[in-house]
Amino acid sequence: MSTELSEKDAQQLHESIFGLADANPVLSAQKVLYGNQAVYFAAIGLLNIALLFLYPRYTLIVMITGLLIASMGAVTFRWMLFIAGLREGSTIKVTDEEARAVPDHELPIYTVLLPAFREPDIEHDVLAGVGQLEYPRDKLDIKLLLEANDQETVETALAATELTKLVEVVVVPTAHPQTKPKACNWGLIDARGEFTTIYDAEDVPEPLQLRRAVVAFNRIGPSLSCLQARLTYHNDRQNLLTRLFTIEYDGWFTNLLPGLVALGVPIPLGGTSNHLRTHALREVRGWDPFNVTEDADLGVRLRVLGYDSAVLDSFTLEEANSDAINWVKQRSRWHKGYLQTGLVHIRQPVKFVRQLGWKGALGFMALIPGTPILCALNALSMLTTMIWWLGGPKLLAGLYPGWLLYPSILAAVVGNAATVFAHVVVAARSKRPYLAWTCFLLPMYWLLMTMAAVKAGVQLITNPSYWEKTTHGLHRKTT
Amino acid sequence: MADEGIGRRRAVFGFRVAVFIAVAVLASLHQTTDGAVAIRERSAFGMVLVAPFAAGVVAIIRGLGQRRTLHIHDRHVDVLLSIALLGAALAFTALFGPRMWWAQPILRLDVLARPLWVAAAYSSLFGTRPMLEQLPALGVLGATWPTPYILASPLLPAGTLAPFILSVILSATTAALLRSRALMHLFIAGVGASAGFQWCRLAVATPWAAPAVSVVMVIVVATLMRQKWIFLGSGPSEEEATERRPAIDKLSLRSMTPIVFVAALVSLIPSQALAEITYTASTTPPRECASVLGWQLQGTEIHRSPLGHGAPATVTRRCRYRVPQNGEMRTIAIDVSGAALFTDLGANPLPALFAGPGRLDPVDRTTNVDGGKADIFDWNDPTIPTEVLVLSWYARSSQHDHWHRVSLIVPDDKRANVEIPDPTGRYGDALQSLIDRVLTVMRTRRDQLHKYSVEPKDLGFAKALTATLVTAWEKDPNR
């Protein structure tokens, strides 16, 4: 921590970093493994290794059976979400007329947090995105949160006259962990708005989004604490990766999140465009700066404390990652964050189930820690399939007795077909039919996911709070 | 200045293209010379004809203007991708190849694995992005895979020696097209990968070598980690990655010379040691056996003939020989077909592929042509000429040479053991049955046996087999 900070800044910095950990250490990812978690995991690991040595065949059969059950469970769960997400009413719709009908003087102050790090085109991005919001300027409390050790962006922002008229440039002191949630917590302390939202600097939110959120909050009432707007990509046609990423994202925000709301499962919030009641946000102690998917963690914590979340039918345009290495870095952070979130919330499993209900807890397990784990284990499935094809069934015959072989084949065929089919439907519903053919290439995309999941697992052990910075603006560099 | 730079670049580029084409043309010309006839007939040296086309493709790709380079790197991705590629290469070389023994002479998965070896080495040493920039070169390496040529051109001589020669030529010439640093990288990676490739083959053939391979790999990885070219643990920040990249770029050919030298030696030694086991026996035409027996090859013809076992008609080679029989010189013709000979023939191997193990007889029929008359001998016909039977046996054994353990006794009482692993143990009985049948025939033809004496100094496979018959006959109490 910097020694040149004033006492107030030092206190604010401490609150930004350790606010949650001080108030409720069990819900903070400051420690990856808490209490006896390390002992339990080590015991399970050692037991598995011992069994593998003693009874290799039977242990492997049990493991494969477990993996099969988990995979089938995940596919079934996703299919349930898909069906639920298709139902009318799974998202909150606010028409343009309703949004504009609220007189300006009745609109509350809205805090917009814009964390940015190494964004040289900051002025252009903000003016083209957040600058276009249809909301009275005097009711907007926009805080551009920059890092003290990013002098280039700080100087660029302070020198940009148009930008400084719109936003308040806030310089966050350098301290570990240097993460987006820490910057957001710093901004939250001084937030003036009744509602708070967060955007990335290069985001282009739909202009009426804040008004729609206000109408939705007023319509549902105080029990609703959070609205997640839909994130989608503007550069979907740039290359194959952006096509695949777009179809996945559209499925996530237009289908999966509404499905989660419908089934009563806590939703992992997206990184941006989540609108929150500021008092609720403060009550849950803001974002966890040690969690690299602080947004997903926040969605769960809100639900644990009894706040509802919903999906708002409004969109924000983002840039789809168009570079595979950059994509793996970004996705590994997400996977690592999901694992962190999973480890944090199962520290008190009985209490967790009591708070969320068995359906919510199961859904949480399947979606949050389950996603990276299954992605990593997907490598094993692919490997066994490849060995089966190329090496001949005899290599694996001992591990796949008939009662296991046929369900495995069925699960592989049906699971993959169902996933591809669901994404084709998503392409049609998102009015992007040209992406339908891309869905058949999703297995290639899953390979990248597997790589990201393995990287996340390694990094969770070696550097849990390290924030893999995603490079933005690649679409501009390549066009 | 700019014009000079462009002119110089064009000149360098043109020079590299010229070198590439010159080498390719020289290689193509080489096969037309008399001295190369033997190699051409027994191998796929004709595939060098592909080189100019490959050169053209690479030249076009390389000439597509300035390449885009993004400075986004991730050592985790590099290592993970390398492991995946290495695993695939190992699987192709050590696992799938031997398992698919009936198709291995055609599929040559070991050759197909070569680009994977290079890609793995390149990715781990120099990064994923630089490796991806060398995809054209890797593609050319992949173009040495003989199967497409065998499938596409039944009349083109194909085999197993040439892909190795060709891949070396193409590696070097492709590298000539690349920038100087990339050339060095490719060279180092290629030699290193080749060494690994050969070590792996050694490990397959001699199990004791497997631990040695592991030790070597551990030493290499440890050295690389010590030099901070590979680091596990936390992922590097952009700054770290940027700081460490120059260290990689500082690699000079001089500093790498000892490693390259050792790698080259490692690469060469197992090649020679394994050549007899892995290649010669499976691809040597029966002509070699014929020369042992004192037969004179009159010529070869390509014929279409039914393969049998329900497989469609395929191309076979008919070899005409002048053989001494009953004091006269007669002409016989041997039709040879089967997987072991397809690569030699360049014939369509699809029937062999689909026939599968146990369904394919390398020599299905033998035809005795004498004075224009042809007699077709059946395997079970006791009147089949001994020479034909011996030759057929040789051809059959050469097909299965990897799978038998044959103890050979030479006439001067020196025992020579040719140990050929038979992991399945399926062919022992079949071989014994064959020996019994041959001996039965020989008992009726004992007056001819003097022809089969062999020189003890020559333990070639064909001679040794013939010697086995002689010795068995000499010890046969029923003769």
Tab-separated table of C-alpha atoms in Angstrom, chain B residues 218-366:
chain	number	residue	atom	x	y	z
B	218	VAL	CA	12.909	-33.732	-17.544
B	219	ILE	CA	16.438	-32.389	-18.013
B	220	VAL	CA	15.399	-30.391	-21.046
B	221	VAL	CA	12.368	-28.931	-19.306
B	222	ALA	CA	14.367	-28.174	-16.160
B	223	THR	CA	17.020	-26.425	-18.224
B	224	LEU	CA	14.429	-24.387	-20.030
B	225	MET	CA	12.804	-23.437	-16.750
B	226	ARG	CA	16.154	-22.511	-15.275
B	227	GLN	CA	16.740	-20.246	-18.222
B	228	LYS	CA	13.244	-18.840	-17.655
B	229	TRP	CA	12.130	-19.840	-21.122
B	230	ILE	CA	9.473	-21.946	-19.540
B	231	PHE	CA	7.921	-20.950	-16.280
B	232	LEU	CA	5.131	-22.667	-14.529
B	233	GLY	CA	3.322	-21.126	-11.636
B	234	SER	CA	1.647	-17.793	-12.002
B	235	GLY	CA	0.964	-16.498	-15.449
B	236	PRO	CA	3.157	-13.665	-16.572
B	237	SER	CA	1.879	-10.148	-16.726
B	238	GLU	CA	2.219	-8.335	-20.008
B	239	GLU	CA	5.309	-6.627	-18.641
B	240	GLU	CA	6.873	-9.891	-17.631
B	241	ALA	CA	6.071	-11.421	-20.955
B	242	THR	CA	7.565	-8.452	-22.721
B	243	GLU	CA	10.631	-8.556	-20.518
B	244	ARG	CA	11.230	-12.211	-21.115
B	245	ARG	CA	10.620	-12.280	-24.813
B	246	PRO	CA	13.849	-10.478	-25.654
B	247	ALA	CA	15.651	-13.222	-23.737
B	248	ILE	CA	14.144	-15.732	-26.091
B	249	ASP	CA	14.905	-13.590	-29.094
B	250	LYS	CA	18.531	-13.316	-28.029
B	251	LEU	CA	19.009	-16.969	-28.832
B	252	SER	CA	21.643	-17.197	-31.462
B	253	LEU	CA	22.595	-20.089	-33.626
B	254	ARG	CA	26.023	-20.078	-32.022
B	255	SER	CA	24.659	-20.402	-28.510
B	256	MET	CA	22.385	-23.193	-29.588
B	257	THR	CA	25.018	-25.073	-31.564
B	258	PRO	CA	25.887	-27.644	-28.854
B	259	ILE	CA	22.234	-28.422	-28.294
B	260	VAL	CA	21.583	-28.689	-32.004
B	261	PHE	CA	24.634	-30.897	-32.435
B	262	VAL	CA	23.603	-33.283	-29.665
B	263	ALA	CA	20.031	-33.304	-30.873
B	264	ALA	CA	21.174	-34.083	-34.375
B	265	LEU	CA	23.243	-37.017	-33.123
B	266	VAL	CA	20.360	-38.309	-31.090
B	267	SER	CA	18.218	-37.883	-34.128
B	268	LEU	CA	20.531	-39.896	-36.340
B	269	ILE	CA	21.539	-42.811	-34.150
B	270	PRO	CA	18.136	-44.266	-33.476
B	271	SER	CA	17.267	-43.778	-37.129
B	272	GLN	CA	19.934	-46.185	-38.181
B	273	ALA	CA	19.303	-48.553	-35.335
B	274	LEU	CA	15.643	-48.769	-36.022
B	275	ALA	CA	15.624	-48.672	-39.754
B	276	GLU	CA	15.921	-52.432	-40.080
B	277	ILE	CA	13.191	-53.130	-37.587
B	278	THR	CA	10.641	-50.579	-38.525
B	279	TYR	CA	10.988	-50.112	-42.212
B	280	THR	CA	13.088	-52.487	-44.174
B	281	ALA	CA	11.269	-55.632	-43.307
B	282	SER	CA	7.871	-54.218	-43.970
B	283	THR	CA	8.634	-52.707	-47.306
B	284	THR	CA	11.303	-54.798	-48.944
B	285	PRO	CA	9.811	-56.436	-52.005
B	286	PRO	CA	10.064	-60.173	-52.476
B	287	ARG	CA	12.672	-59.492	-55.084
B	288	GLU	CA	15.236	-59.426	-52.304
B	289	CYS	CA	14.222	-62.882	-51.285
B	290	ALA	CA	14.310	-63.963	-54.886
B	291	SER	CA	17.894	-62.851	-55.212
B	292	VAL	CA	18.748	-65.004	-52.228
B	293	LEU	CA	17.253	-67.989	-53.938
B	294	GLY	CA	19.230	-67.323	-57.057
B	295	TRP	CA	16.268	-66.145	-59.092
B	296	GLN	CA	16.603	-63.519	-61.749
B	297	LEU	CA	14.042	-60.773	-61.910
B	298	GLN	CA	12.765	-60.410	-65.470
B	299	GLY	CA	10.441	-57.508	-64.870
B	300	THR	CA	7.394	-56.296	-63.063
B	301	GLU	CA	3.908	-55.458	-64.240
B	302	ILE	CA	1.001	-53.845	-62.505
B	303	HIS	CA	-2.207	-55.875	-62.665
B	304	ARG	CA	-5.646	-55.607	-61.297
B	305	SER	CA	-6.746	-58.666	-59.498
B	306	PRO	CA	-9.342	-59.543	-56.888
B	307	LEU	CA	-8.059	-59.215	-53.362
B	308	GLY	CA	-10.532	-61.727	-52.040
B	309	HIS	CA	-12.336	-61.769	-48.733
B	310	GLY	CA	-15.111	-59.754	-50.274
B	311	ALA	CA	-12.862	-56.766	-50.816
B	312	PRO	CA	-13.044	-55.069	-54.196
B	313	ALA	CA	-10.461	-55.515	-56.882
B	314	THR	CA	-7.152	-53.879	-56.263
B	315	VAL	CA	-3.844	-53.341	-57.917
B	316	THR	CA	-1.212	-55.991	-57.511
B	317	ARG	CA	2.277	-56.312	-58.808
B	318	ARG	CA	3.311	-59.299	-60.843
B	319	CYS	CA	6.998	-60.075	-60.711
B	320	ARG	CA	8.433	-62.411	-63.338
B	321	TYR	CA	11.450	-64.466	-62.368
B	322	ARG	CA	13.754	-66.931	-64.099
B	323	VAL	CA	14.237	-69.794	-61.664
B	324	PRO	CA	16.249	-72.961	-61.802
B	325	GLN	CA	13.947	-75.935	-61.578
B	326	ASN	CA	14.797	-79.556	-62.264
B	327	GLY	CA	17.987	-78.530	-63.987
B	328	GLU	CA	16.255	-76.066	-66.296
B	329	MET	CA	15.595	-72.377	-66.138
B	330	ARG	CA	11.894	-71.668	-66.027
B	331	THR	CA	9.867	-68.514	-65.751
B	332	ILE	CA	7.475	-68.033	-62.927
B	333	ALA	CA	5.361	-65.043	-61.999
B	334	ILE	CA	4.429	-63.988	-58.514
B	335	ASP	CA	1.479	-61.763	-57.836
B	336	VAL	CA	1.947	-59.763	-54.688
B	337	SER	CA	-0.672	-57.701	-53.013
B	338	GLY	CA	-1.437	-56.630	-49.495
B	339	ALA	CA	-0.847	-53.853	-47.080
B	340	ALA	CA	2.880	-54.334	-46.742
B	341	LEU	CA	3.285	-53.893	-50.428
B	342	PHE	CA	0.837	-51.139	-51.098
B	343	THR	CA	3.208	-48.455	-50.031
B	344	ASP	CA	5.737	-50.058	-52.275
B	345	LEU	CA	3.358	-50.343	-55.148
B	346	GLY	CA	1.558	-47.087	-54.814
B	347	ALA	CA	-1.557	-49.131	-55.275
B	348	ASN	CA	-4.933	-48.213	-53.957
B	349	PRO	CA	-4.814	-49.344	-50.332
B	350	LEU	CA	-8.453	-48.798	-49.452
B	351	PRO	CA	-9.418	-52.458	-49.676
B	352	ALA	CA	-6.575	-53.259	-47.356
B	353	LEU	CA	-7.716	-50.624	-44.935
B	354	PHE	CA	-11.204	-51.979	-44.812
B	355	ALA	CA	-10.140	-55.570	-44.786
B	356	GLY	CA	-8.692	-55.122	-41.309
B	357	PRO	CA	-6.427	-57.424	-39.377
B	358	GLY	CA	-6.700	-61.097	-39.881
B	359	ARG	CA	-8.538	-60.702	-43.116
B	360	LEU	CA	-5.729	-59.766	-45.378
B	361	ASP	CA	-3.277	-62.147	-46.890
B	362	PRO	CA	-0.296	-60.343	-48.320
B	363	VAL	CA	0.143	-63.019	-50.903
B	364	ASP	CA	-3.135	-64.374	-51.994
B	365	ARG	CA	-2.176	-66.138	-55.104
B	366	THR	CA	0.895	-67.324	-56.832
